[in-house]
Each structure stands twice: as C-alpha cells, then as structure tokens.
Amino acid sequence: MKRKQFDDEKLPTSKKLKECPQITSSAVSCVLDESFGSNFLHIKFTLTRKSIIKWKTNIPSDFIPIEYYFDKEFVMEVVKKDGYELRCASHELTNDRQVVLEAVKNNVNAIWFASANLKNDKEFIKLVLEKEINHEEFIYGSVLACLSNELRNDREIVLQAVKQHAFALEFASRTLQNDYNLVLKAVQLHGSSLTKASLELKNNRTIVLEAIKRNGSAFRYASKKLRNDRQVILEAIKTYDQTLYFTSEELQNNKEFILEAVKMNGWILKCTSSELKNDEEVVLEAVRRNRQSLKFASGKLQQDTDFVLKAITQNTEAHQLDLDGDAIIIERQHILDAIKKQDGTVIQTIPSPFQNDKEIVMEAVKQNGLALKYASHELQNDTEIVLEAVKRNNYALKYASMELRNNKQVVLEAVKSHSNALKYASEELQNDKEIVLEAVKQSGYTLKYASTELQHDKELVLIAIQQYGIICPEEFSNDREFLLQAAKPNGRSVMEFVSNELRKDQQFILELVKRNVLETHYLPNEFRHDMKLMSEIVRHNGVALKYSSEELTIEEKYILEEEAILQNGFCLDFSFEKFCKRITREYPELYLPNYKFKHLGVDFHVLNAPFSVPNVAKLFY
C-alpha cells in the first residue's frame, strides 16, 4: 500500500497518525536518549544544514571553485554567462558535449578549451558550427583555427565554417584554399572569402566574378591582372562605388570606359580624374543615374546655373540637392513629406530658405536631432527647436548657437539625456557644478569636459572615479583615505591613480584587498615575490594566486595554493587531494546523496564521512 504524501515541512501530528494507519503501521520509532546531555546529533545536523546551504549559495561568478569542477549543472550555468570560463572546468566537463556547446554559444572562442578529443570529433564540430553563434565573437573563423590538420583539410567542415564567417577560409589547409570547387562555394556565400583564396584562384575570372556578384568590395582582393579587366570592373561597379580606386590611372582617365561605368553607378564619378569631373557629358550621365553625384562634379560645373538646371531637368530628384543657395524653388509640402519619409538630415539638401522654416526644421529634428546642423543660424538659436533636437540626440547641442550652449536649461536637458553633451556646453556652464555633477553621475568619463577648476573638485572627482572616470588630479593620488573611499567592488580600479609612493605601502594594498576592491592583476610587481605579503593577500582573495611571482619556490607556491583553495576554492590545477581539503574545511558534514561524480559514481556523503585524504584516495584509484 502506498503511503499518503505529506508536505515535507509539516510532519504528521498524532491526530493525523491515528487517521492514517498505513503510516503508523510502517513508521519507524526513533528514541533519542539525552540522559548523557550530549548534543552530538544537534551539532552534526546543524553542520550538515549549514554546509548544504553554503554549497548552494557560496558560488562566485568570476571563476569555477575546485569543489564545482565536476558539477555539471554549476559549470553549465557559469559558461552560459561566460563561455570563456570553460577553461577552468574539469577535463571530464571539457570533454562533455553539452557543456562545451553551451560555452561556445556564449563565446565561440571557448572551443579552444574543449578537450582534444572533442576538437578532433567531426560530428561534434559540425554541431558547433550549426549552432547560432554570436557572429561578433566569431573572430576570423576561430573554430577552424583550433582544429586538427585533418579537420582543417575536411571539405565539409571548412565549408560549414565559411558559412559562419567569410575569413574562416584562412584556417583551411592550403590544399583547400586552392580547391576550385570549395572556394567557388565559399565566395558564393561570402564574396570577401576571396581574400583567403590562393593566389592562383584570385586570378581566376570565374571565381572573382562570383565573389564580386556577392560582394562588390571583393574586387580589392582580385589579382592585379583582373583588377584591370573591364568585364570584372564593370561587374564590381554595380555595387561597389570605390572600384576605380583599385584600377589603373589609365582607366580612371578613359572617357569611353567611364561613361559606361557611370551609367551603372553615378557615384563612380568621385573616383574619376579631375578632367572627367569637369566633363559635362560624363557628369550629366552620372547625375542621370544618381542625383547625389552632382556634388562630385567640378566646382566650375556646380557654379554653372545653366548646367545645373540641365541636370535637374533630366533628373527630377536632383532638385533636392542645394548647390548655391536658394536658386531652385521646391514645393514646401514636398519637403515636409520627404522629411517624414526619410531621415531628418535630408534638410541638408534643400534650398536655404527652407532651412529657416521653423515647421520644416522642427519636423526634421524630431526625426533626427542632428538635423539641427543644417538649420539656419536663426533656428539654431531657437530654444524650442534646440531643446527638441537635444532630446532626440544629445550631440545636437554641438550645432546650437553659442547663446543656447550657454543656456543652463538647454544644457541641463541635454546632459540629462546624455552626459557627453557636456562637451558642447559653453565654458561658463562647463564650470557649473550642478551641470557637471549631473554629467559625472551618469559617466565619470565626462569630467574631462568640465573646467579645470571642477576637475580638481574633490566631491566631483570622487563620484567620477566611482563611475569609471579617467581623471584623478595628482593632489589626490597620494591621499590614502580619498582613494579608499573612491574604490568600490566592480568599479574602476583606483590603482590607476595611486602614486608610486602609495603603491609601495603594504598596508594600503592589503586594505584594498580586504575590501575586495583591488583587481589582482594590478598587484605591484615588488609584492608578488614577497611570500609573507602574498600569503596575506591570498587569504583574502584566492584569485591573487595566479599573479604571484614565478620566482617563488615550488614549496611556497604549494603553500599559497593551499591557502587559496581554503579561501575561495581557486586553484591553478586540479587534484583530488586539493579537492578533499576544500570539502572537509568548507563543508563539514555535507550530505548530498543525489550528487554524484558521474565519472566515478561515488555518493558525496561517502566522501565526507569518515573523511581523510588516504581513505578518499582509495575511492578514486
């Protein structure tokens, strides 16, 4: 008969037991004789409870403590946040497909810390390459870079890597970099893969044309011979307006060829010779293709009213380009519609009378605060317009009139939107403590834009450093109390500002360590070989162990590592002896019956009672 289930936290009362004979019939009576006044069980259970709680909560976020080396669940959580931490996992977990895949999803470079077995496992590498990897982190096909020569010469693997990143071809074997079919598929996926193809294939017309069709800028990587091939150039010109910069001067000066080129892409006009930029036929052909190319014409043609009108006649959109002021009349509503449909900065291409139209400029800055740059001087001095602009983009303050850049209301509004706006305030307001305080509260970096006087204001400097500031005047670099106050966990390291004299102060360094505000890589070199000092530092932060001097003896390193293991579980390399010391010291009477070493099948509570290194060693060997 099944037992009736109760809430674990609510033990059944006598009344409930009477109502549930199936429990009483199978219940075990336990009599505790306390006649000797012993509190042994109380102490034992208390230690067990505390150890279990500590086990679940005593978890750092910046490294994997030795007690969790084999804890797959914990390591999985860590590598999900920072895949690079895979480097600290046990060999068993770096050989675990699930763990490594999670690490790679966060940071593809974690693949370097996978076991050699996994890095040579074709099916596993295919899984890695199929995962949705953060392409910002996928630096130059680094997955291929760490694989065996055998896999780097594997057509399927290389092609899959190239799908993820164009430059992965760089890490393929030379044989595959010169493989016509593979490179052809690679450039069809990413035209820029051409850069890593062999010299022979960079001179192959079919390969180069396929690359250019995918990405016109791949033209740059073609051989010199093909960069002067008309067919190849014309194909690149369709999508890459800087193509002519990579061709010979002869072609850049060839009118017949340039006429053919600007018919495909008017922007090409900017790459032609000065002579052709002054050729009406060439310029008109370019403008017919692209209205904006008119601005690449010679100054002489831009000042020729008859020529400009002729260009406008053949391209109805070219009238939005203002060359010499308000000579061209445009429908006002047409401009408003264009602003709403496009970016507000379109007002840079309209005649100047409309740049002084408040309704038009207001609509423009609502679309993009930086449109203020193209407003008339009068409207750049309009408080309403400027306030709207800085709300949309703090950098818009740069284009406000000097009068408004000296207006406290306007500048304060801009600084509240983004602290960097302080850079464009007037000198007077850069010396206004209220405004500067508002800025440095958001970003200490902005103190650099304050006046010299305020850059020496102790209150502002303190707040700035706590907000990752970069300025600390020399008068504070030796102020022990100020620097201790400025230092805070996870903030900017004050060691960047500490004077040479104070860097040699052991008590100051130890105080930073005790407060957990010293990034250990800033530990002065002269302290790293001081065994006594390093021992004190490691007792407060075990991670400091990895910055100890190589000059320390093996025995000293061993002592420091023991202290680090006991402090927070940090160690340079794993051993079961170190593991056992950590468990017995940090988690006395720990009982986790469901926690097993998967590779050993040993219950945790078996390891911990009775516990001694020699006895435990028998379990592992």
XYZ file of C-alpha atoms in Angstrom:
621
model
C 0.000 0.000 0.000
C 1.330 3.441 -0.932
C 1.976 5.912 1.822
C -0.057 9.095 1.862
C 2.222 12.006 0.941
C 2.634 14.971 3.292
C 4.352 18.306 2.877
C 7.965 17.677 3.871
C 7.985 20.764 6.043
C 4.909 19.647 8.043
C 5.423 16.434 9.970
C 2.201 14.495 10.705
C 0.710 15.120 14.154
C -0.575 12.396 16.474
C -4.102 13.077 15.272
C -3.029 12.624 11.667
C -1.220 9.411 12.520
C -4.392 7.970 14.025
C -6.248 8.880 10.843
C -3.558 7.282 8.679
C -2.930 3.756 9.970
C -0.956 2.971 6.839
C 1.720 5.346 8.130
C 1.736 4.166 11.727
C 1.898 0.590 10.603
C 5.088 1.188 8.662
C 6.514 4.033 10.700
C 9.869 3.701 12.445
C 10.018 4.782 16.045
C 13.148 6.690 16.986
C 14.022 7.290 20.623
C 16.750 9.781 21.449
C 18.307 9.278 24.852
C 19.678 12.596 26.038
C 20.366 11.432 29.551
C 24.069 11.994 28.992
C 23.392 15.581 27.930
C 25.169 15.058 24.612
C 24.395 17.491 21.785
C 26.335 15.458 19.211
C 23.389 14.983 16.821
C 22.354 18.591 17.134
C 25.844 19.739 16.140
C 26.065 17.184 13.346
C 22.704 18.125 11.783
C 23.407 21.835 12.219
C 26.726 21.485 10.379
C 25.050 19.460 7.638
C 22.339 22.071 7.182
C 24.839 24.932 7.100
C 27.093 23.085 4.670
C 24.215 22.349 2.305
C 23.140 25.999 2.367
C 26.719 27.133 1.767
C 27.080 24.626 -1.064
C 24.041 26.129 -2.785
C 24.937 29.783 -2.182
C 28.719 30.048 -1.845
C 29.187 30.419 -5.578
C 31.479 33.088 -7.114
C 30.706 34.390 -10.582
C 34.218 35.060 -11.873
C 35.763 31.583 -11.679
C 34.929 27.942 -11.016
C 35.942 26.874 -7.475
C 37.595 23.482 -7.130
C 34.540 21.947 -5.424
C 32.460 22.625 -8.544
C 34.960 21.331 -11.098
C 32.844 18.232 -11.564
C 29.473 19.883 -11.019
C 27.992 19.854 -14.498
C 24.928 21.852 -13.514
C 27.017 24.624 -11.954
C 29.576 24.742 -14.765
C 26.739 24.899 -17.305
C 25.316 27.961 -15.558
C 28.737 29.636 -15.467
C 29.570 29.046 -19.141
C 26.117 30.264 -20.180
C 27.132 33.645 -18.740
C 30.786 33.499 -19.764
C 31.801 30.740 -22.136
C 35.459 31.583 -21.548
C 35.182 30.077 -18.050
C 35.233 26.651 -19.686
C 38.999 26.912 -19.265
C 38.511 26.292 -15.526
C 36.304 23.215 -15.833
C 37.498 19.684 -15.199
C 38.812 17.538 -18.029
C 35.640 15.472 -17.821
C 33.474 18.552 -18.425
C 35.662 19.984 -21.173
C 35.003 16.655 -22.834
C 31.246 16.938 -22.275
C 29.414 17.857 -25.480
C 26.531 19.620 -23.752
C 28.782 21.788 -21.570
C 31.099 22.781 -24.418
C 28.182 23.610 -26.722
C 26.721 25.940 -24.077
C 30.097 27.635 -23.668
C 30.528 28.063 -27.416
C 27.045 29.564 -27.761
C 28.125 32.318 -25.368
C 31.671 32.768 -26.658
C 32.826 30.830 -29.686
C 36.440 31.115 -28.568
C 35.606 28.731 -25.708
C 36.169 25.960 -28.242
C 39.888 26.404 -27.564
C 39.322 24.955 -24.073
C 37.407 21.904 -25.241
C 39.190 18.583 -24.913
C 41.450 17.431 -27.755
C 39.032 14.588 -28.232
C 36.110 16.949 -28.977
C 38.213 19.247 -31.138
C 39.020 16.263 -33.306
C 35.455 14.915 -33.355
C 33.989 15.741 -36.762
C 30.366 15.203 -35.747
C 30.763 17.400 -32.678
C 32.474 20.199 -34.638
C 29.588 20.066 -37.127
C 27.223 20.612 -34.186
C 29.305 23.585 -33.010
C 29.235 25.153 -36.456
C 25.488 24.619 -36.759
C 24.780 26.487 -33.524
C 23.549 30.060 -33.645
C 26.808 31.711 -32.759
C 27.258 35.378 -31.877
C 28.950 36.500 -35.100
C 30.503 39.494 -33.321
C 32.524 36.950 -31.332
C 33.227 34.710 -34.296
C 36.634 36.188 -34.941
C 38.153 35.098 -38.227
C 36.748 31.581 -38.137
C 38.471 30.743 -34.862
C 36.736 27.370 -34.628
C 38.765 26.140 -37.588
C 41.931 27.628 -36.145
C 41.993 25.256 -33.159
C 41.131 22.060 -35.033
C 43.468 19.290 -36.086
C 45.121 19.423 -39.500
C 42.879 16.567 -40.512
C 39.666 18.544 -39.907
C 41.129 21.711 -41.423
C 41.551 19.669 -44.555
C 37.986 18.354 -44.391
C 35.888 19.890 -47.175
C 32.571 19.581 -45.287
C 33.889 21.147 -42.075
C 35.648 24.007 -43.857
C 32.613 24.846 -45.956
C 30.400 24.874 -42.879
C 32.878 27.181 -41.098
C 32.940 29.528 -44.072
C 29.149 29.805 -43.871
C 29.631 31.269 -40.393
C 32.441 33.653 -41.281
C 33.984 34.655 -44.577
C 37.550 34.651 -43.233
C 37.336 31.084 -41.915
C 38.934 30.045 -45.193
C 42.174 31.476 -43.782
C 42.460 28.472 -41.433
C 41.684 25.850 -44.035
C 44.562 23.775 -45.351
C 46.483 25.164 -48.329
C 45.069 22.341 -50.379
C 41.505 23.542 -49.757
C 42.439 27.209 -50.213
C 43.407 26.197 -53.720
C 40.420 23.904 -54.264
C 38.362 25.425 -57.111
C 35.002 23.913 -56.162
C 35.289 24.705 -52.442
C 36.484 28.278 -52.974
C 33.747 28.819 -55.564
C 31.120 27.789 -52.988
C 32.841 29.940 -50.361
C 32.791 33.137 -52.464
C 29.197 32.463 -53.453
C 28.377 32.546 -49.730
C 30.687 35.430 -48.791
C 32.389 37.379 -51.546
C 35.073 38.522 -49.123
C 36.232 34.900 -48.720
C 38.246 35.678 -51.838
C 40.832 37.359 -49.629
C 41.886 33.958 -48.227
C 41.871 32.049 -51.509
C 45.152 31.011 -53.103
C 46.929 33.430 -55.468
C 46.070 31.123 -58.322
C 42.324 31.356 -57.635
C 42.478 35.121 -57.069
C 43.496 35.220 -60.706
C 40.606 33.018 -61.818
C 37.994 35.105 -63.642
C 35.049 32.843 -62.728
C 35.948 32.801 -59.034
C 36.488 36.561 -58.911
C 33.269 37.366 -60.808
C 31.264 35.135 -58.454
C 32.849 36.835 -55.454
C 32.061 40.303 -56.833
C 28.438 39.372 -57.553
C 28.087 38.515 -53.867
C 30.102 41.446 -52.565
C 31.430 44.142 -54.864
C 34.196 45.076 -52.416
C 35.770 41.650 -53.032
C 37.197 43.326 -56.135
C 40.016 44.580 -53.907
C 41.289 41.025 -53.406
C 41.433 40.067 -57.077
C 44.791 39.780 -58.803
C 46.288 42.911 -60.380
C 45.545 41.497 -63.793
C 41.816 41.096 -63.097
C 41.614 44.491 -61.377
C 42.288 45.954 -64.815
C 39.886 43.650 -66.641
C 36.932 45.714 -67.967
C 34.351 42.989 -67.555
C 35.382 42.393 -63.932
C 35.496 46.135 -63.176
C 32.040 46.788 -64.614
C 30.602 43.928 -62.555
C 32.137 45.378 -59.377
C 30.966 48.914 -60.171
C 27.338 47.820 -59.924
C 27.568 47.555 -56.151
C 30.932 48.996 -55.129
C 31.379 52.686 -55.864
C 35.077 52.731 -54.872
C 36.041 50.177 -57.511
C 38.013 52.616 -59.641
C 40.371 53.422 -56.770
C 41.851 49.933 -57.285
C 42.280 50.205 -61.046
C 44.952 51.877 -63.132
C 45.067 55.656 -63.714
C 44.699 54.899 -67.394
C 41.201 53.504 -66.870
C 40.271 56.294 -64.457
C 41.041 58.725 -67.281
C 39.381 56.776 -70.093
C 36.233 58.743 -71.016
C 34.641 55.959 -73.043
C 35.040 53.497 -70.204
C 33.949 55.995 -67.505
C 30.781 56.848 -69.461
C 29.906 53.193 -69.451
C 30.716 52.966 -65.727
C 28.644 55.975 -64.549
C 25.642 54.601 -66.428
C 25.771 51.737 -63.940
C 26.657 53.739 -60.829
C 26.674 57.530 -60.733
C 28.750 57.529 -57.534
C 31.713 56.326 -59.588
C 32.168 59.966 -60.650
C 34.005 60.631 -57.359
C 36.757 58.160 -58.372
C 37.433 59.632 -61.809
C 40.104 62.101 -62.809
C 39.675 65.866 -62.311
C 39.423 66.235 -66.070
C 36.384 63.946 -66.315
C 34.715 65.546 -63.269
C 34.702 68.694 -65.420
C 33.287 66.911 -68.473
C 29.589 67.833 -68.955
C 28.740 64.631 -70.790
C 30.231 62.412 -68.081
C 28.682 64.406 -65.209
C 25.224 64.528 -66.833
C 25.328 60.774 -67.334
C 26.326 60.275 -63.700
C 23.556 62.586 -62.431
C 21.019 60.803 -64.617
C 21.910 57.621 -62.756
C 22.255 59.174 -59.278
C 21.178 62.690 -58.331
C 23.718 62.993 -55.490
C 26.654 62.502 -57.863
C 26.239 66.162 -58.877
C 28.231 67.076 -55.779
C 31.276 65.277 -57.235
C 31.290 67.486 -60.317
C 33.969 70.137 -60.588
C 33.401 73.460 -58.842
C 33.172 75.090 -62.260
C 30.188 72.948 -63.309
C 28.461 73.330 -59.924
C 28.580 77.109 -60.391
C 27.231 76.926 -63.916
C 23.486 77.698 -63.471
C 22.564 76.523 -66.990
C 24.347 73.225 -66.443
C 22.713 72.678 -63.015
C 19.253 73.354 -64.497
C 20.027 70.936 -67.283
C 20.969 68.282 -64.719
C 17.749 68.940 -62.783
C 15.670 68.649 -65.938
C 16.957 65.156 -66.648
C 16.657 64.000 -63.005
C 13.577 65.215 -61.170
C 15.050 64.179 -57.818
C 18.208 66.206 -58.233
C 16.375 69.358 -57.204
C 16.729 68.301 -53.566
C 20.445 68.979 -53.819
C 21.274 72.566 -52.874
C 24.474 73.728 -54.515
C 24.469 77.515 -54.494
C 21.698 78.558 -52.122
C 18.073 79.190 -52.967
C 18.230 79.343 -56.762
C 15.941 76.288 -57.039
C 12.308 76.515 -55.852
C 10.739 73.434 -54.311
C 7.235 72.792 -53.128
C 7.169 73.215 -49.318
C 4.847 70.262 -48.778
C 7.121 68.090 -50.884
C 9.955 68.794 -48.430
C 7.818 68.019 -45.366
C 6.733 64.730 -46.933
C 10.352 63.879 -47.758
C 11.443 64.557 -44.157
C 8.704 62.318 -42.764
C 9.576 59.511 -45.150
C 13.338 59.887 -44.852
C 15.810 60.903 -42.179
C 15.593 64.481 -40.886
C 19.066 65.252 -42.205
C 17.525 65.441 -45.684
C 17.246 69.182 -44.988
C 20.932 69.489 -45.820
C 19.956 69.092 -49.484
C 17.151 71.665 -49.601
C 17.476 75.363 -50.531
C 18.445 77.688 -47.674
C 15.058 79.481 -47.368
C 13.512 76.210 -46.205
C 16.320 75.671 -43.708
C 14.933 78.767 -41.996
C 11.360 77.431 -41.957
C 10.549 76.559 -38.321
C 7.923 73.931 -39.159
C 10.246 72.151 -41.584
C 13.246 72.232 -39.208
C 11.126 71.141 -36.235
C 9.919 68.129 -38.200
C 13.499 67.394 -39.200
C 14.931 67.474 -35.655
C 12.070 65.294 -34.445
C 13.233 62.725 -36.969
C 16.915 63.230 -36.156
C 18.313 65.699 -33.652
C 21.473 66.062 -35.729
C 19.404 67.773 -38.438
C 19.984 70.914 -36.347
C 23.362 71.082 -38.054
C 21.640 72.098 -41.318
C 19.168 74.583 -39.830
C 19.651 78.313 -40.337
C 21.651 80.277 -37.757
C 18.390 81.844 -36.630
C 16.780 78.481 -35.854
C 19.973 77.152 -34.280
C 19.280 79.890 -31.747
C 15.641 78.913 -31.249
C 15.174 77.413 -27.750
C 12.212 75.261 -28.756
C 13.996 73.810 -31.770
C 17.239 73.163 -29.894
C 15.513 71.548 -26.889
C 13.668 69.209 -29.248
C 16.915 68.394 -31.029
C 18.893 67.585 -27.873
C 16.050 65.378 -26.615
C 16.446 63.307 -29.768
C 20.232 63.367 -29.875
C 22.492 64.822 -27.175
C 25.220 65.584 -29.734
C 22.839 68.066 -31.356
C 23.959 70.583 -28.734
C 27.134 70.892 -30.781
C 25.146 72.686 -33.504
C 23.181 75.041 -31.254
C 24.124 78.693 -31.152
C 26.709 79.794 -28.601
C 23.936 81.660 -26.834
C 21.955 78.466 -26.235
C 25.055 76.443 -25.429
C 25.323 78.914 -22.579
C 21.669 78.431 -21.615
C 21.546 76.375 -18.391
C 18.062 74.951 -19.066
C 19.051 73.722 -22.533
C 22.407 72.308 -21.454
C 20.956 70.601 -18.364
C 18.308 68.953 -20.535
C 20.993 67.752 -22.928
C 23.226 66.441 -20.135
C 20.310 64.557 -18.568
C 19.751 62.843 -21.916
C 23.418 62.007 -22.278
C 26.356 63.065 -20.146
C 28.654 63.584 -23.167
C 26.622 66.661 -24.110
C 28.749 68.483 -21.517
C 31.469 68.519 -24.162
C 29.495 71.090 -26.199
C 28.394 73.353 -23.354
C 29.896 76.820 -23.035
C 32.992 77.281 -20.885
C 30.828 79.023 -18.322
C 28.478 76.051 -17.948
C 31.367 73.585 -18.012
C 32.274 75.362 -14.787
C 28.746 74.971 -13.359
C 28.929 72.341 -10.596
C 25.245 71.376 -10.839
C 25.552 70.581 -14.545
C 28.886 68.789 -14.199
C 27.558 66.761 -11.246
C 24.597 65.643 -13.373
C 27.023 64.505 -16.047
C 29.525 62.620 -13.853
C 26.733 60.800 -12.014
C 25.996 59.128 -15.343
C 29.580 58.702 -16.507
C 32.755 59.632 -14.696
C 34.445 59.906 -18.082
C 32.684 63.223 -18.733
C 34.652 65.002 -16.023
C 37.260 65.537 -18.747
C 34.879 68.079 -20.316
C 34.485 70.091 -17.113
C 36.507 73.194 -16.357
C 39.995 72.806 -14.890
C 38.680 74.125 -11.608
C 35.960 71.464 -11.325
C 38.345 68.723 -12.424
C 40.047 69.392 -9.084
C 36.824 69.401 -7.053
C 37.198 66.538 -4.550
C 33.494 65.651 -4.472
C 33.228 65.521 -8.264
C 36.455 63.548 -8.668
C 35.265 61.017 -6.085
C 31.943 60.482 -7.876
C 33.672 60.393 -11.251
C 36.120 57.645 -10.231
C 33.238 55.589 -8.816
C 31.542 55.972 -12.204
C 34.580 54.743 -14.173
C 36.164 58.168 -14.546
C 39.605 58.646 -16.033
C 40.723 61.788 -14.219
C 42.306 61.983 -10.793
C 44.442 65.064 -10.103
C 47.890 64.482 -8.692
C 46.955 66.015 -5.338
C 44.622 63.064 -4.684
C 46.952 60.305 -5.906
C 48.646 60.113 -2.513
C 45.501 60.670 -0.440
C 45.026 57.291 1.222
C 41.541 57.918 2.666
C 40.240 59.506 -0.530
C 41.375 56.571 -2.670
C 39.929 54.012 -0.268
C 36.644 55.876 -0.378
C 36.736 56.043 -4.180
C 37.396 52.328 -4.550
C 34.349 50.097 -4.774
C 33.789 46.479 -5.856
C 33.347 46.067 -9.619
C 34.203 49.736 -10.130
C 37.222 51.345 -11.779
C 40.464 50.292 -10.153
C 41.922 53.165 -8.144
C 45.363 51.654 -8.698
C 45.452 53.545 -11.986
C 45.626 56.769 -9.969
C 47.731 55.700 -6.980
C 51.091 57.427 -6.572
C 54.309 55.431 -6.730
C 54.848 56.134 -3.047
C 51.442 54.738 -2.050
C 51.857 51.706 -4.310
C 54.699 50.636 -2.038
C 52.505 50.930 1.051
C 51.737 47.331 2.051
C 49.005 48.333 4.485
C 47.218 50.323 1.793
C 47.402 47.417 -0.661
C 46.163 44.982 1.999
C 43.273 47.294 2.835
C 42.215 47.305 -0.805
C 42.412 43.516 -0.814
C 40.347 43.218 2.375
C 37.663 45.443 0.856
C 37.717 43.353 -2.314
C 38.441 46.418 -4.433
C 41.890 45.520 -5.730
C 41.866 43.865 -9.128
C 44.623 41.376 -8.527
C 46.354 41.995 -11.857
C 47.190 45.473 -10.523
C 49.226 43.942 -7.724
C 52.600 45.752 -7.758
C 55.456 43.570 -9.000
C 57.528 44.172 -5.897
C 54.867 42.439 -3.788
C 54.414 39.380 -5.986
C 57.604 37.707 -4.816
C 57.062 38.642 -1.162
C 55.860 35.349 0.326
C 54.612 36.870 3.557
C 52.588 39.570 1.823
C 51.265 37.250 -0.885
C 50.143 34.836 1.797
C 48.144 37.603 3.466
C 46.639 38.709 0.161
C 45.697 35.179 -0.907
C 43.955 34.647 2.441
C 41.608 37.453 1.437
C 41.353 36.671 -2.258
C 42.484 33.309 -3.526
C 42.433 34.506 -7.147
C 45.541 36.593 -6.378
C 47.453 33.307 -6.512
C 47.705 33.434 -10.305
C 49.599 36.741 -10.086
C 52.255 35.509 -7.683
C 55.826 35.716 -8.917
C 57.457 32.888 -10.831
C 60.454 33.451 -8.568
C 58.644 31.808 -5.647
C 59.798 28.289 -4.873
C 57.636 25.235 -5.559
C 57.074 24.857 -1.807
C 55.958 28.493 -1.484
C 53.625 28.114 -4.457
C 52.175 24.990 -2.861
C 51.530 26.806 0.425
C 49.883 29.730 -1.381
C 47.690 27.397 -3.405
C 46.538 25.624 -0.247
C 45.555 28.978 1.231
C 43.762 29.969 -1.977
C 41.836 26.696 -2.049
C 40.712 27.184 1.529
C 39.864 30.849 0.934
C 37.563 30.554 -2.096
C 38.335 27.317 -3.906
C 40.658 28.849 -6.502
C 43.477 26.625 -7.709
C 45.896 26.570 -10.620
C 45.322 22.904 -11.400
C 43.056 20.212 -10.045
C 43.977 17.328 -7.801
C 41.775 15.141 -5.635
C 43.918 15.936 -2.617
C 43.165 19.637 -3.018
C 39.516 18.854 -3.603
C 39.272 16.833 -0.393
C 40.935 19.546 1.673
C 38.477 22.101 0.366
C 35.434 19.936 1.108
C 36.448 18.960 4.637
C 37.318 22.550 5.564
C 34.491 24.431 3.888
C 31.622 21.923 4.028
C 31.853 19.787 7.194
C 29.241 17.014 7.426
C 27.984 17.817 3.912
C 25.371 15.284 2.821
C 24.197 15.377 -0.808
C 23.013 11.846 -1.633
C 21.840 12.787 -5.124
C 25.095 14.491 -6.064
C 27.444 12.078 -7.769
C 30.689 12.210 -9.648
C 29.266 10.957 -12.918
C 32.598 9.504 -13.977
C 33.081 7.714 -10.628
C 29.564 7.011 -9.367
C 30.541 7.947 -5.802
C 27.972 9.468 -3.425
C 29.095 12.758 -1.942
C 28.238 11.698 1.617
C 30.502 8.654 1.196
C 33.393 11.013 0.522
C 32.754 13.031 3.611
C 32.417 10.504 6.448
C 34.729 9.291 7.764
C 36.892 11.728 5.824
C 40.613 11.589 5.320
C 42.737 12.008 2.233
C 44.185 8.448 2.326
C 40.717 6.897 2.691
C 39.237 9.006 -0.087
C 42.119 8.236 -2.408
C 41.014 4.595 -2.372
C 37.718 5.668 -3.948
C 39.447 7.271 -6.887
C 42.153 4.807 -7.746
